[in-house]
Amino acid sequence: MKLYDYLDSGNGYKVRLTLAHLGLACEWTECDILHGATRTPEFLARNPNGRIPLLELDDGTCLAESNAIIWYLAEGSPLVPYERLARAQVLQWMFFEQYSHEPYVATPRYIVKHLPVGSPRRAELPDRLERGRAAFTVMERHLTTRRFFVGERYTIADISLYAYSHVAHEGGHDLAPFPHVRAWLDRVAGQPGHRPLTSRPVGKAPPATR
Ligand SMILES: N[C@@H](CCC(=O)N[C@@H](CS)C(=O)NCC(=O)O)C(=O)O
Protein backbone atom coordinates (compact mmCIF):
# COMPACT_ATOMS: atom_id res chain seq x y z
CA MET A 1 0.00 0.00 0.00
CA LYS A 2 1.44 3.36 -1.03
CA LEU A 3 0.22 6.90 -0.31
CA TYR A 4 0.93 9.74 -2.74
CA ASP A 5 0.71 12.84 -0.61
CA TYR A 6 1.97 16.34 0.17
CA LEU A 7 2.93 16.94 3.78
CA ASP A 8 1.18 20.31 4.18
CA SER A 9 -2.08 19.00 2.71
CA GLY A 10 -5.04 18.67 5.07
CA ASN A 11 -6.62 16.20 2.65
CA GLY A 12 -3.47 14.09 2.91
CA TYR A 13 -3.48 14.56 6.69
CA LYS A 14 -6.93 12.93 6.91
CA VAL A 15 -5.35 9.76 5.51
CA ARG A 16 -2.18 9.99 7.64
CA LEU A 17 -4.23 10.51 10.81
CA THR A 18 -6.56 7.61 9.97
CA LEU A 19 -3.56 5.34 9.31
CA ALA A 20 -2.08 6.37 12.67
CA HIS A 21 -5.30 5.62 14.58
CA LEU A 22 -5.58 2.24 12.90
CA GLY A 23 -1.93 1.41 13.56
CA LEU A 24 -1.45 0.93 9.82
CA ALA A 25 1.66 1.92 7.95
CA CYS A 26 2.28 2.37 4.26
CA GLU A 27 4.88 3.51 1.80
CA TRP A 28 4.75 7.26 1.46
CA THR A 29 5.66 9.45 -1.52
CA GLU A 30 5.75 13.23 -1.29
CA CYS A 31 4.54 14.90 -4.51
CA ASP A 32 5.57 18.47 -5.25
CA ILE A 33 2.02 19.65 -6.00
CA LEU A 34 3.18 23.25 -6.31
CA HIS A 35 5.26 22.33 -9.35
CA GLY A 36 2.92 20.02 -11.26
CA ALA A 37 3.94 16.63 -9.84
CA THR A 38 0.31 15.47 -9.89
CA ARG A 39 -0.19 16.55 -13.51
CA THR A 40 2.42 14.31 -15.13
CA PRO A 41 1.26 11.50 -17.47
CA GLU A 42 2.43 8.94 -14.88
CA PHE A 43 0.39 10.50 -12.09
CA LEU A 44 -2.66 11.12 -14.28
CA ALA A 45 -2.62 7.42 -15.18
CA ARG A 46 -3.12 6.73 -11.47
CA ASN A 47 -5.59 9.57 -10.82
CA PRO A 48 -7.08 11.32 -13.85
CA ASN A 49 -8.15 14.13 -11.51
CA GLY A 50 -4.48 14.97 -10.89
CA ARG A 51 -4.64 15.36 -7.13
CA ILE A 52 -3.29 13.89 -3.93
CA PRO A 53 -4.04 12.11 -1.67
CA LEU A 54 -3.95 8.93 -3.71
CA LEU A 55 -3.78 5.45 -2.23
CA GLU A 56 -2.24 2.72 -4.39
CA LEU A 57 -3.00 -0.82 -3.25
CA ASP A 58 -0.48 -3.64 -3.62
CA ASP A 59 -2.22 -4.91 -6.77
CA GLY A 60 -1.87 -1.46 -8.38
CA THR A 61 -5.49 -0.37 -7.88
CA CYS A 62 -5.64 3.34 -7.08
CA LEU A 63 -8.17 5.12 -4.89
CA ALA A 64 -8.50 8.92 -4.87
CA GLU A 65 -10.52 11.43 -2.80
CA SER A 66 -9.50 11.78 0.83
CA ASN A 67 -12.89 10.90 2.28
CA ALA A 68 -13.23 7.77 0.12
CA ILE A 69 -9.73 6.70 1.16
CA ILE A 70 -10.35 7.10 4.89
CA TRP A 71 -13.67 5.26 4.58
CA TYR A 72 -11.87 2.39 2.80
CA LEU A 73 -9.12 2.25 5.41
CA ALA A 74 -11.35 2.58 8.48
CA GLU A 75 -14.28 0.38 7.40
CA GLY A 76 -14.73 -2.35 10.04
CA SER A 77 -13.01 -0.28 12.77
CA PRO A 78 -14.67 1.83 15.49
CA LEU A 79 -13.96 4.91 13.34
CA VAL A 80 -16.87 3.93 11.04
CA PRO A 81 -20.21 3.23 12.72
CA TYR A 82 -21.97 -0.06 12.12
CA GLU A 83 -25.52 1.21 12.30
CA ARG A 84 -27.17 2.27 9.03
CA LEU A 85 -28.32 5.77 10.00
CA ALA A 86 -25.04 6.61 11.74
CA ARG A 87 -23.10 5.51 8.63
CA ALA A 88 -25.24 7.84 6.52
CA GLN A 89 -24.66 10.65 9.03
CA VAL A 90 -20.90 10.16 8.68
CA LEU A 91 -21.36 10.57 4.93
CA GLN A 92 -23.57 13.62 5.54
CA TRP A 93 -20.72 15.40 7.33
CA MET A 94 -18.09 14.24 4.86
CA PHE A 95 -20.13 15.64 1.96
CA PHE A 96 -20.63 18.84 3.97
CA GLU A 97 -16.86 18.99 4.42
CA GLN A 98 -16.24 18.75 0.69
CA TYR A 99 -18.98 21.09 -0.50
CA SER A 100 -19.48 23.68 2.25
CA HIS A 101 -16.24 23.67 4.25
CA GLU A 102 -13.10 22.66 2.33
CA PRO A 103 -13.41 25.27 -0.48
CA TYR A 104 -13.80 28.03 2.10
CA VAL A 105 -11.36 26.85 4.77
CA ALA A 106 -8.66 24.94 2.87
CA THR A 107 -8.54 27.15 -0.20
CA PRO A 108 -7.94 30.44 1.69
CA ARG A 109 -5.10 28.67 3.51
CA TYR A 110 -3.64 27.57 0.16
CA ILE A 111 -3.93 31.10 -1.26
CA VAL A 112 -2.32 32.73 1.81
CA LYS A 113 0.38 30.10 2.42
CA HIS A 114 1.40 29.00 -1.03
CA LEU A 115 0.65 31.76 -3.56
CA PRO A 116 2.70 34.98 -3.93
CA VAL A 117 1.47 38.02 -1.99
CA GLY A 118 0.57 39.71 -5.28
CA SER A 119 -1.51 36.78 -6.57
CA PRO A 120 -4.83 37.86 -8.13
CA ARG A 121 -6.40 34.95 -6.25
CA ARG A 122 -6.14 37.04 -3.05
CA ALA A 123 -9.28 38.79 -4.31
CA GLU A 124 -11.19 35.56 -3.59
CA LEU A 125 -10.41 35.72 0.11
CA PRO A 126 -13.26 37.90 1.48
CA ASP A 127 -15.99 35.78 -0.14
CA ARG A 128 -14.33 32.48 0.73
CA LEU A 129 -13.78 33.53 4.35
CA GLU A 130 -17.40 34.60 4.67
CA ARG A 131 -18.59 31.22 3.38
CA GLY A 132 -16.11 29.52 5.71
CA ARG A 133 -17.66 31.37 8.65
CA ALA A 134 -21.03 30.03 7.51
CA ALA A 135 -19.61 26.50 7.65
CA PHE A 136 -18.19 27.06 11.14
CA THR A 137 -21.59 28.43 12.21
CA VAL A 138 -23.22 25.17 11.11
CA MET A 139 -20.59 23.16 12.98
CA GLU A 140 -20.92 25.36 16.08
CA ARG A 141 -24.68 24.81 16.19
CA HIS A 142 -24.30 21.04 15.82
CA LEU A 143 -21.57 20.82 18.46
CA THR A 144 -23.43 22.94 21.00
CA THR A 145 -25.15 19.78 22.24
CA ARG A 146 -22.67 17.12 21.08
CA ARG A 147 -19.11 16.02 21.75
CA PHE A 148 -18.50 14.61 18.26
CA PHE A 149 -20.25 14.87 14.90
CA VAL A 150 -21.94 11.45 14.87
CA GLY A 151 -23.15 9.13 17.61
CA GLU A 152 -21.25 10.85 20.41
CA ARG A 153 -18.03 9.12 19.45
CA TYR A 154 -14.96 9.90 17.40
CA THR A 155 -15.39 8.84 13.76
CA ILE A 156 -13.91 9.62 10.36
CA ALA A 157 -16.46 12.47 10.12
CA ASP A 158 -14.45 14.19 12.87
CA ILE A 159 -11.16 13.38 11.13
CA SER A 160 -12.48 14.79 7.86
CA LEU A 161 -13.63 18.07 9.42
CA TYR A 162 -10.68 18.40 11.78
CA ALA A 163 -8.03 18.33 9.05
CA TYR A 164 -8.55 21.87 7.78
CA SER A 165 -10.50 23.31 10.75
CA HIS A 166 -7.51 23.10 13.09
CA VAL A 167 -5.34 25.13 10.70
CA ALA A 168 -8.12 27.48 9.54
CA HIS A 169 -6.30 30.46 11.10
CA GLU A 170 -3.49 29.96 8.56
CA GLY A 171 -5.94 31.08 5.87
CA GLY A 172 -7.25 34.03 7.86
CA HIS A 173 -10.12 32.46 9.84
CA ASP A 174 -10.71 33.44 13.46
CA LEU A 175 -12.39 30.70 15.51
CA ALA A 176 -12.90 32.90 18.58
CA PRO A 177 -16.67 33.20 17.92
CA PHE A 178 -16.97 29.37 17.80
CA PRO A 179 -16.23 28.06 21.32
CA HIS A 180 -17.87 24.66 20.78
CA VAL A 181 -15.84 24.14 17.61
CA ARG A 182 -12.68 25.02 19.54
CA ALA A 183 -13.58 22.60 22.37
CA TRP A 184 -14.20 19.88 19.77
CA LEU A 185 -10.80 20.59 18.16
CA ASP A 186 -9.21 20.02 21.59
CA ARG A 187 -11.19 16.78 22.04
CA VAL A 188 -10.00 15.50 18.66
CA ALA A 189 -6.40 16.46 19.41
CA GLY A 190 -6.71 14.56 22.71
CA GLN A 191 -7.70 11.27 21.08
CA PRO A 192 -5.30 8.35 21.68
CA GLY A 193 -2.99 7.97 18.70
CA HIS A 194 -3.46 11.55 17.52
CA ARG A 195 -0.68 12.89 15.28
CA PRO A 196 0.07 16.44 14.11
CA LEU A 197 -0.46 17.45 10.48
CA THR A 198 3.15 17.08 9.41
CA SER A 199 3.84 13.58 10.74
CA ARG A 200 4.56 11.00 8.05
CA PRO A 201 3.31 7.40 8.16
CA VAL A 202 6.12 4.99 9.04
CA GLY A 203 6.95 1.30 8.85
CA LYS A 204 6.05 -1.52 6.51
CA ALA A 205 2.59 -1.93 5.12
CA PRO A 206 0.44 -4.94 6.02
CA PRO A 207 -0.92 -7.04 3.11
CA ALA A 208 -3.54 -5.01 1.24
CA THR A 209 -7.15 -6.17 1.16
CA ARG A 210 -9.88 -5.13 -1.24
N1 LIG B 1 -11.54 16.43 -3.08
C1 LIG B 1 -10.16 16.03 -3.06
C2 LIG B 1 -9.29 17.26 -3.11
C3 LIG B 1 -7.82 16.90 -3.30
C4 LIG B 1 -6.97 18.14 -3.52
O1 LIG B 1 -7.48 19.27 -3.70
N2 LIG B 1 -5.66 17.94 -3.52
C5 LIG B 1 -4.73 19.02 -3.71
C6 LIG B 1 -3.83 19.15 -2.48
S1 LIG B 1 -4.75 19.38 -1.00
C7 LIG B 1 -3.84 18.72 -4.90
O2 LIG B 1 -3.46 17.61 -5.12
N3 LIG B 1 -3.52 19.77 -5.70
C8 LIG B 1 -2.61 19.61 -6.79
C9 LIG B 1 -3.21 20.02 -8.09
O3 LIG B 1 -4.40 20.35 -8.14
O4 LIG B 1 -2.46 19.96 -9.07
C10 LIG B 1 -9.87 15.20 -1.80
O5 LIG B 1 -10.61 15.34 -0.81
O6 LIG B 1 -8.94 14.37 -1.81
PDB file of C-alpha atoms and ligand atoms in Angstrom:
ATOM      1  CA  MET A   1       0.000   0.000   0.000  1.00  0.00           C
ATOM      2  CA  LYS A   2       1.437   3.364  -1.027  1.00  0.00           C
ATOM      3  CA  LEU A   3       0.224   6.895  -0.307  1.00  0.00           C
ATOM      4  CA  TYR A   4       0.926   9.735  -2.736  1.00  0.00           C
ATOM      5  CA  ASP A   5       0.711  12.836  -0.613  1.00  0.00           C
ATOM      6  CA  TYR A   6       1.969  16.337   0.170  1.00  0.00           C
ATOM      7  CA  LEU A   7       2.931  16.943   3.775  1.00  0.00           C
ATOM      8  CA  ASP A   8       1.184  20.311   4.180  1.00  0.00           C
ATOM      9  CA  SER A   9      -2.083  18.999   2.715  1.00  0.00           C
ATOM     10  CA  GLY A  10      -5.041  18.665   5.067  1.00  0.00           C
ATOM     11  CA  ASN A  11      -6.620  16.201   2.648  1.00  0.00           C
ATOM     12  CA  GLY A  12      -3.466  14.091   2.913  1.00  0.00           C
ATOM     13  CA  TYR A  13      -3.481  14.557   6.691  1.00  0.00           C
ATOM     14  CA  LYS A  14      -6.927  12.928   6.911  1.00  0.00           C
ATOM     15  CA  VAL A  15      -5.348   9.764   5.508  1.00  0.00           C
ATOM     16  CA  ARG A  16      -2.176   9.988   7.636  1.00  0.00           C
ATOM     17  CA  LEU A  17      -4.229  10.507  10.807  1.00  0.00           C
ATOM     18  CA  THR A  18      -6.555   7.607   9.973  1.00  0.00           C
ATOM     19  CA  LEU A  19      -3.565   5.341   9.311  1.00  0.00           C
ATOM     20  CA  ALA A  20      -2.081   6.370  12.672  1.00  0.00           C
ATOM     21  CA  HIS A  21      -5.304   5.625  14.576  1.00  0.00           C
ATOM     22  CA  LEU A  22      -5.579   2.236  12.905  1.00  0.00           C
ATOM     23  CA  GLY A  23      -1.926   1.414  13.556  1.00  0.00           C
ATOM     24  CA  LEU A  24      -1.447   0.929   9.815  1.00  0.00           C
ATOM     25  CA  ALA A  25       1.663   1.918   7.951  1.00  0.00           C
ATOM     26  CA  CYS A  26       2.276   2.366   4.263  1.00  0.00           C
ATOM     27  CA  GLU A  27       4.876   3.508   1.795  1.00  0.00           C
ATOM     28  CA  TRP A  28       4.753   7.259   1.459  1.00  0.00           C
ATOM     29  CA  THR A  29       5.661   9.453  -1.516  1.00  0.00           C
ATOM     30  CA  GLU A  30       5.750  13.229  -1.294  1.00  0.00           C
ATOM     31  CA  CYS A  31       4.538  14.897  -4.514  1.00  0.00           C
ATOM     32  CA  ASP A  32       5.570  18.471  -5.251  1.00  0.00           C
ATOM     33  CA  ILE A  33       2.023  19.645  -6.001  1.00  0.00           C
ATOM     34  CA  LEU A  34       3.184  23.251  -6.312  1.00  0.00           C
ATOM     35  CA  HIS A  35       5.258  22.332  -9.352  1.00  0.00           C
ATOM     36  CA  GLY A  36       2.923  20.017 -11.259  1.00  0.00           C
ATOM     37  CA  ALA A  37       3.940  16.635  -9.843  1.00  0.00           C
ATOM     38  CA  THR A  38       0.310  15.472  -9.891  1.00  0.00           C
ATOM     39  CA  ARG A  39      -0.188  16.550 -13.509  1.00  0.00           C
ATOM     40  CA  THR A  40       2.423  14.305 -15.127  1.00  0.00           C
ATOM     41  CA  PRO A  41       1.258  11.503 -17.471  1.00  0.00           C
ATOM     42  CA  GLU A  42       2.432   8.944 -14.881  1.00  0.00           C
ATOM     43  CA  PHE A  43       0.392  10.499 -12.087  1.00  0.00           C
ATOM     44  CA  LEU A  44      -2.664  11.119 -14.283  1.00  0.00           C
ATOM     45  CA  ALA A  45      -2.616   7.419 -15.175  1.00  0.00           C
ATOM     46  CA  ARG A  46      -3.121   6.730 -11.468  1.00  0.00           C
ATOM     47  CA  ASN A  47      -5.591   9.567 -10.817  1.00  0.00           C
ATOM     48  CA  PRO A  48      -7.077  11.320 -13.853  1.00  0.00           C
ATOM     49  CA  ASN A  49      -8.149  14.126 -11.512  1.00  0.00           C
ATOM     50  CA  GLY A  50      -4.481  14.968 -10.891  1.00  0.00           C
ATOM     51  CA  ARG A  51      -4.640  15.361  -7.129  1.00  0.00           C
ATOM     52  CA  ILE A  52      -3.288  13.889  -3.930  1.00  0.00           C
ATOM     53  CA  PRO A  53      -4.037  12.107  -1.665  1.00  0.00           C
ATOM     54  CA  LEU A  54      -3.948   8.932  -3.713  1.00  0.00           C
ATOM     55  CA  LEU A  55      -3.776   5.445  -2.234  1.00  0.00           C
ATOM     56  CA  GLU A  56      -2.243   2.720  -4.390  1.00  0.00           C
ATOM     57  CA  LEU A  57      -2.996  -0.819  -3.252  1.00  0.00           C
ATOM     58  CA  ASP A  58      -0.482  -3.639  -3.616  1.00  0.00           C
ATOM     59  CA  ASP A  59      -2.225  -4.911  -6.765  1.00  0.00           C
ATOM     60  CA  GLY A  60      -1.871  -1.461  -8.378  1.00  0.00           C
ATOM     61  CA  THR A  61      -5.487  -0.375  -7.881  1.00  0.00           C
ATOM     62  CA  CYS A  62      -5.641   3.340  -7.079  1.00  0.00           C
ATOM     63  CA  LEU A  63      -8.169   5.120  -4.888  1.00  0.00           C
ATOM     64  CA  ALA A  64      -8.503   8.923  -4.873  1.00  0.00           C
ATOM     65  CA  GLU A  65     -10.519  11.425  -2.795  1.00  0.00           C
ATOM     66  CA  SER A  66      -9.496  11.777   0.833  1.00  0.00           C
ATOM     67  CA  ASN A  67     -12.892  10.900   2.277  1.00  0.00           C
ATOM     68  CA  ALA A  68     -13.226   7.771   0.117  1.00  0.00           C
ATOM     69  CA  ILE A  69      -9.726   6.698   1.159  1.00  0.00           C
ATOM     70  CA  ILE A  70     -10.348   7.100   4.887  1.00  0.00           C
ATOM     71  CA  TRP A  71     -13.670   5.262   4.579  1.00  0.00           C
ATOM     72  CA  TYR A  72     -11.869   2.391   2.796  1.00  0.00           C
ATOM     73  CA  LEU A  73      -9.120   2.252   5.414  1.00  0.00           C
ATOM     74  CA  ALA A  74     -11.348   2.583   8.483  1.00  0.00           C
ATOM     75  CA  GLU A  75     -14.277   0.379   7.403  1.00  0.00           C
ATOM     76  CA  GLY A  76     -14.730  -2.349  10.039  1.00  0.00           C
ATOM     77  CA  SER A  77     -13.013  -0.282  12.768  1.00  0.00           C
ATOM     78  CA  PRO A  78     -14.667   1.825  15.493  1.00  0.00           C
ATOM     79  CA  LEU A  79     -13.957   4.907  13.342  1.00  0.00           C
ATOM     80  CA  VAL A  80     -16.873   3.931  11.036  1.00  0.00           C
ATOM     81  CA  PRO A  81     -20.214   3.226  12.718  1.00  0.00           C
ATOM     82  CA  TYR A  82     -21.973  -0.062  12.116  1.00  0.00           C
ATOM     83  CA  GLU A  83     -25.525   1.211  12.304  1.00  0.00           C
ATOM     84  CA  ARG A  84     -27.174   2.273   9.026  1.00  0.00           C
ATOM     85  CA  LEU A  85     -28.323   5.767   9.997  1.00  0.00           C
ATOM     86  CA  ALA A  86     -25.038   6.607  11.740  1.00  0.00           C
ATOM     87  CA  ARG A  87     -23.104   5.512   8.632  1.00  0.00           C
ATOM     88  CA  ALA A  88     -25.237   7.836   6.517  1.00  0.00           C
ATOM     89  CA  GLN A  89     -24.661  10.653   9.029  1.00  0.00           C
ATOM     90  CA  VAL A  90     -20.902  10.160   8.682  1.00  0.00           C
ATOM     91  CA  LEU A  91     -21.362  10.573   4.930  1.00  0.00           C
ATOM     92  CA  GLN A  92     -23.568  13.615   5.535  1.00  0.00           C
ATOM     93  CA  TRP A  93     -20.723  15.402   7.328  1.00  0.00           C
ATOM     94  CA  MET A  94     -18.087  14.243   4.864  1.00  0.00           C
ATOM     95  CA  PHE A  95     -20.128  15.645   1.960  1.00  0.00           C
ATOM     96  CA  PHE A  96     -20.630  18.837   3.967  1.00  0.00           C
ATOM     97  CA  GLU A  97     -16.860  18.985   4.421  1.00  0.00           C
ATOM     98  CA  GLN A  98     -16.239  18.746   0.691  1.00  0.00           C
ATOM     99  CA  TYR A  99     -18.981  21.094  -0.498  1.00  0.00           C
ATOM    100  CA  SER A 100     -19.483  23.684   2.252  1.00  0.00           C
ATOM    101  CA  HIS A 101     -16.239  23.666   4.248  1.00  0.00           C
ATOM    102  CA  GLU A 102     -13.102  22.664   2.328  1.00  0.00           C
ATOM    103  CA  PRO A 103     -13.410  25.268  -0.485  1.00  0.00           C
ATOM    104  CA  TYR A 104     -13.797  28.033   2.101  1.00  0.00           C
ATOM    105  CA  VAL A 105     -11.358  26.855   4.771  1.00  0.00           C
ATOM    106  CA  ALA A 106      -8.660  24.939   2.875  1.00  0.00           C
ATOM    107  CA  THR A 107      -8.539  27.149  -0.203  1.00  0.00           C
ATOM    108  CA  PRO A 108      -7.936  30.443   1.690  1.00  0.00           C
ATOM    109  CA  ARG A 109      -5.096  28.668   3.512  1.00  0.00           C
ATOM    110  CA  TYR A 110      -3.641  27.571   0.159  1.00  0.00           C
ATOM    111  CA  ILE A 111      -3.928  31.099  -1.256  1.00  0.00           C
ATOM    112  CA  VAL A 112      -2.324  32.726   1.809  1.00  0.00           C
ATOM    113  CA  LYS A 113       0.384  30.102   2.421  1.00  0.00           C
ATOM    114  CA  HIS A 114       1.397  29.004  -1.030  1.00  0.00           C
ATOM    115  CA  LEU A 115       0.653  31.764  -3.557  1.00  0.00           C
ATOM    116  CA  PRO A 116       2.699  34.977  -3.932  1.00  0.00           C
ATOM    117  CA  VAL A 117       1.472  38.025  -1.986  1.00  0.00           C
ATOM    118  CA  GLY A 118       0.568  39.711  -5.285  1.00  0.00           C
ATOM    119  CA  SER A 119      -1.510  36.779  -6.571  1.00  0.00           C
ATOM    120  CA  PRO A 120      -4.826  37.860  -8.127  1.00  0.00           C
ATOM    121  CA  ARG A 121      -6.399  34.948  -6.251  1.00  0.00           C
ATOM    122  CA  ARG A 122      -6.145  37.044  -3.054  1.00  0.00           C
ATOM    123  CA  ALA A 123      -9.284  38.794  -4.313  1.00  0.00           C
ATOM    124  CA  GLU A 124     -11.191  35.558  -3.593  1.00  0.00           C
ATOM    125  CA  LEU A 125     -10.412  35.719   0.111  1.00  0.00           C
ATOM    126  CA  PRO A 126     -13.261  37.896   1.480  1.00  0.00           C
ATOM    127  CA  ASP A 127     -15.987  35.776  -0.140  1.00  0.00           C
ATOM    128  CA  ARG A 128     -14.328  32.479   0.730  1.00  0.00           C
ATOM    129  CA  LEU A 129     -13.782  33.534   4.352  1.00  0.00           C
ATOM    130  CA  GLU A 130     -17.405  34.600   4.667  1.00  0.00           C
ATOM    131  CA  ARG A 131     -18.587  31.217   3.382  1.00  0.00           C
ATOM    132  CA  GLY A 132     -16.114  29.516   5.705  1.00  0.00           C
ATOM    133  CA  ARG A 133     -17.660  31.368   8.647  1.00  0.00           C
ATOM    134  CA  ALA A 134     -21.031  30.032   7.512  1.00  0.00           C
ATOM    135  CA  ALA A 135     -19.611  26.495   7.650  1.00  0.00           C
ATOM    136  CA  PHE A 136     -18.193  27.059  11.140  1.00  0.00           C
ATOM    137  CA  THR A 137     -21.588  28.433  12.210  1.00  0.00           C
ATOM    138  CA  VAL A 138     -23.221  25.167  11.106  1.00  0.00           C
ATOM    139  CA  MET A 139     -20.588  23.160  12.983  1.00  0.00           C
ATOM    140  CA  GLU A 140     -20.924  25.355  16.075  1.00  0.00           C
ATOM    141  CA  ARG A 141     -24.683  24.810  16.188  1.00  0.00           C
ATOM    142  CA  HIS A 142     -24.301  21.041  15.822  1.00  0.00           C
ATOM    143  CA  LEU A 143     -21.574  20.817  18.461  1.00  0.00           C
ATOM    144  CA  THR A 144     -23.426  22.943  21.002  1.00  0.00           C
ATOM    145  CA  THR A 145     -25.146  19.780  22.245  1.00  0.00           C
ATOM    146  CA  ARG A 146     -22.674  17.124  21.077  1.00  0.00           C
ATOM    147  CA  ARG A 147     -19.112  16.020  21.750  1.00  0.00           C
ATOM    148  CA  PHE A 148     -18.498  14.605  18.258  1.00  0.00           C
ATOM    149  CA  PHE A 149     -20.253  14.874  14.900  1.00  0.00           C
ATOM    150  CA  VAL A 150     -21.944  11.453  14.866  1.00  0.00           C
ATOM    151  CA  GLY A 151     -23.150   9.127  17.614  1.00  0.00           C
ATOM    152  CA  GLU A 152     -21.249  10.848  20.407  1.00  0.00           C
ATOM    153  CA  ARG A 153     -18.028   9.115  19.454  1.00  0.00           C
ATOM    154  CA  TYR A 154     -14.962   9.897  17.396  1.00  0.00           C
ATOM    155  CA  THR A 155     -15.389   8.840  13.759  1.00  0.00           C
ATOM    156  CA  ILE A 156     -13.915   9.620  10.361  1.00  0.00           C
ATOM    157  CA  ALA A 157     -16.463  12.471  10.120  1.00  0.00           C
ATOM    158  CA  ASP A 158     -14.451  14.189  12.867  1.00  0.00           C
ATOM    159  CA  ILE A 159     -11.162  13.377  11.127  1.00  0.00           C
ATOM    160  CA  SER A 160     -12.478  14.794   7.864  1.00  0.00           C
ATOM    161  CA  LEU A 161     -13.633  18.073   9.417  1.00  0.00           C
ATOM    162  CA  TYR A 162     -10.685  18.402  11.780  1.00  0.00           C
ATOM    163  CA  ALA A 163      -8.033  18.331   9.048  1.00  0.00           C
ATOM    164  CA  TYR A 164      -8.552  21.866   7.782  1.00  0.00           C
ATOM    165  CA  SER A 165     -10.499  23.306  10.753  1.00  0.00           C
ATOM    166  CA  HIS A 166      -7.506  23.099  13.090  1.00  0.00           C
ATOM    167  CA  VAL A 167      -5.336  25.128  10.704  1.00  0.00           C
ATOM    168  CA  ALA A 168      -8.119  27.479   9.543  1.00  0.00           C
ATOM    169  CA  HIS A 169      -6.298  30.456  11.096  1.00  0.00           C
ATOM    170  CA  GLU A 170      -3.490  29.964   8.560  1.00  0.00           C
ATOM    171  CA  GLY A 171      -5.938  31.081   5.875  1.00  0.00           C
ATOM    172  CA  GLY A 172      -7.252  34.035   7.865  1.00  0.00           C
ATOM    173  CA  HIS A 173     -10.116  32.460   9.837  1.00  0.00           C
ATOM    174  CA  ASP A 174     -10.709  33.438  13.461  1.00  0.00           C
ATOM    175  CA  LEU A 175     -12.388  30.696  15.506  1.00  0.00           C
ATOM    176  CA  ALA A 176     -12.897  32.904  18.581  1.00  0.00           C
ATOM    177  CA  PRO A 177     -16.670  33.198  17.920  1.00  0.00           C
ATOM    178  CA  PHE A 178     -16.973  29.372  17.801  1.00  0.00           C
ATOM    179  CA  PRO A 179     -16.230  28.056  21.323  1.00  0.00           C
ATOM    180  CA  HIS A 180     -17.872  24.657  20.780  1.00  0.00           C
ATOM    181  CA  VAL A 181     -15.839  24.139  17.615  1.00  0.00           C
ATOM    182  CA  ARG A 182     -12.679  25.025  19.544  1.00  0.00           C
ATOM    183  CA  ALA A 183     -13.583  22.605  22.370  1.00  0.00           C
ATOM    184  CA  TRP A 184     -14.199  19.879  19.770  1.00  0.00           C
ATOM    185  CA  LEU A 185     -10.798  20.587  18.158  1.00  0.00           C
ATOM    186  CA  ASP A 186      -9.215  20.015  21.592  1.00  0.00           C
ATOM    187  CA  ARG A 187     -11.189  16.778  22.042  1.00  0.00           C
ATOM    188  CA  VAL A 188     -10.003  15.498  18.663  1.00  0.00           C
ATOM    189  CA  ALA A 189      -6.399  16.464  19.409  1.00  0.00           C
ATOM    190  CA  GLY A 190      -6.706  14.564  22.710  1.00  0.00           C
ATOM    191  CA  GLN A 191      -7.698  11.265  21.083  1.00  0.00           C
ATOM    192  CA  PRO A 192      -5.302   8.351  21.684  1.00  0.00           C
ATOM    193  CA  GLY A 193      -2.992   7.973  18.698  1.00  0.00           C
ATOM    194  CA  HIS A 194      -3.456  11.547  17.524  1.00  0.00           C
ATOM    195  CA  ARG A 195      -0.679  12.891  15.283  1.00  0.00           C
ATOM    196  CA  PRO A 196       0.068  16.438  14.111  1.00  0.00           C
ATOM    197  CA  LEU A 197      -0.458  17.447  10.481  1.00  0.00           C
ATOM    198  CA  THR A 198       3.150  17.083   9.412  1.00  0.00           C
ATOM    199  CA  SER A 199       3.842  13.575  10.735  1.00  0.00           C
ATOM    200  CA  ARG A 200       4.563  10.995   8.055  1.00  0.00           C
ATOM    201  CA  PRO A 201       3.311   7.404   8.161  1.00  0.00           C
ATOM    202  CA  VAL A 202       6.117   4.994   9.042  1.00  0.00           C
ATOM    203  CA  GLY A 203       6.953   1.301   8.845  1.00  0.00           C
ATOM    204  CA  LYS A 204       6.053  -1.522   6.511  1.00  0.00           C
ATOM    205  CA  ALA A 205       2.593  -1.932   5.119  1.00  0.00           C
ATOM    206  CA  PRO A 206       0.437  -4.944   6.020  1.00  0.00           C
ATOM    207  CA  PRO A 207      -0.925  -7.039   3.112  1.00  0.00           C
ATOM    208  CA  ALA A 208      -3.542  -5.012   1.237  1.00  0.00           C
ATOM    209  CA  THR A 209      -7.145  -6.174   1.164  1.00  0.00           C
ATOM    210  CA  ARG A 210      -9.882  -5.132  -1.243  1.00  0.00           C
TER     211      ARG A 210
HETATM  212  N1  LIG B   1     -11.537  16.425  -3.078  1.00  0.00           N
HETATM  213  C1  LIG B   1     -10.164  16.026  -3.059  1.00  0.00           C
HETATM  214  C2  LIG B   1      -9.286  17.260  -3.111  1.00  0.00           C
HETATM  215  C3  LIG B   1      -7.821  16.903  -3.301  1.00  0.00           C
HETATM  216  C4  LIG B   1      -6.971  18.143  -3.520  1.00  0.00           C
HETATM  217  O1  LIG B   1      -7.476  19.273  -3.702  1.00  0.00           O
HETATM  218  N2  LIG B   1      -5.655  17.937  -3.519  1.00  0.00           N
HETATM  219  C5  LIG B   1      -4.731  19.025  -3.707  1.00  0.00           C
HETATM  220  C6  LIG B   1      -3.831  19.146  -2.484  1.00  0.00           C
HETATM  221  S1  LIG B   1      -4.747  19.375  -0.997  1.00  0.00           S
HETATM  222  C7  LIG B   1      -3.844  18.722  -4.903  1.00  0.00           C
HETATM  223  O2  LIG B   1      -3.461  17.610  -5.125  1.00  0.00           O
HETATM  224  N3  LIG B   1      -3.518  19.768  -5.696  1.00  0.00           N
HETATM  225  C8  LIG B   1      -2.613  19.613  -6.786  1.00  0.00           C
HETATM  226  C9  LIG B   1      -3.209  20.024  -8.091  1.00  0.00           C
HETATM  227  O3  LIG B   1      -4.399  20.354  -8.137  1.00  0.00           O
HETATM  228  O4  LIG B   1      -2.463  19.963  -9.073  1.00  0.00           O
HETATM  229  C10 LIG B   1      -9.875  15.198  -1.798  1.00  0.00           C
HETATM  230  O5  LIG B   1     -10.613  15.343  -0.806  1.00  0.00           O
HETATM  231  O6  LIG B   1      -8.938  14.374  -1.805  1.00  0.00           O
END
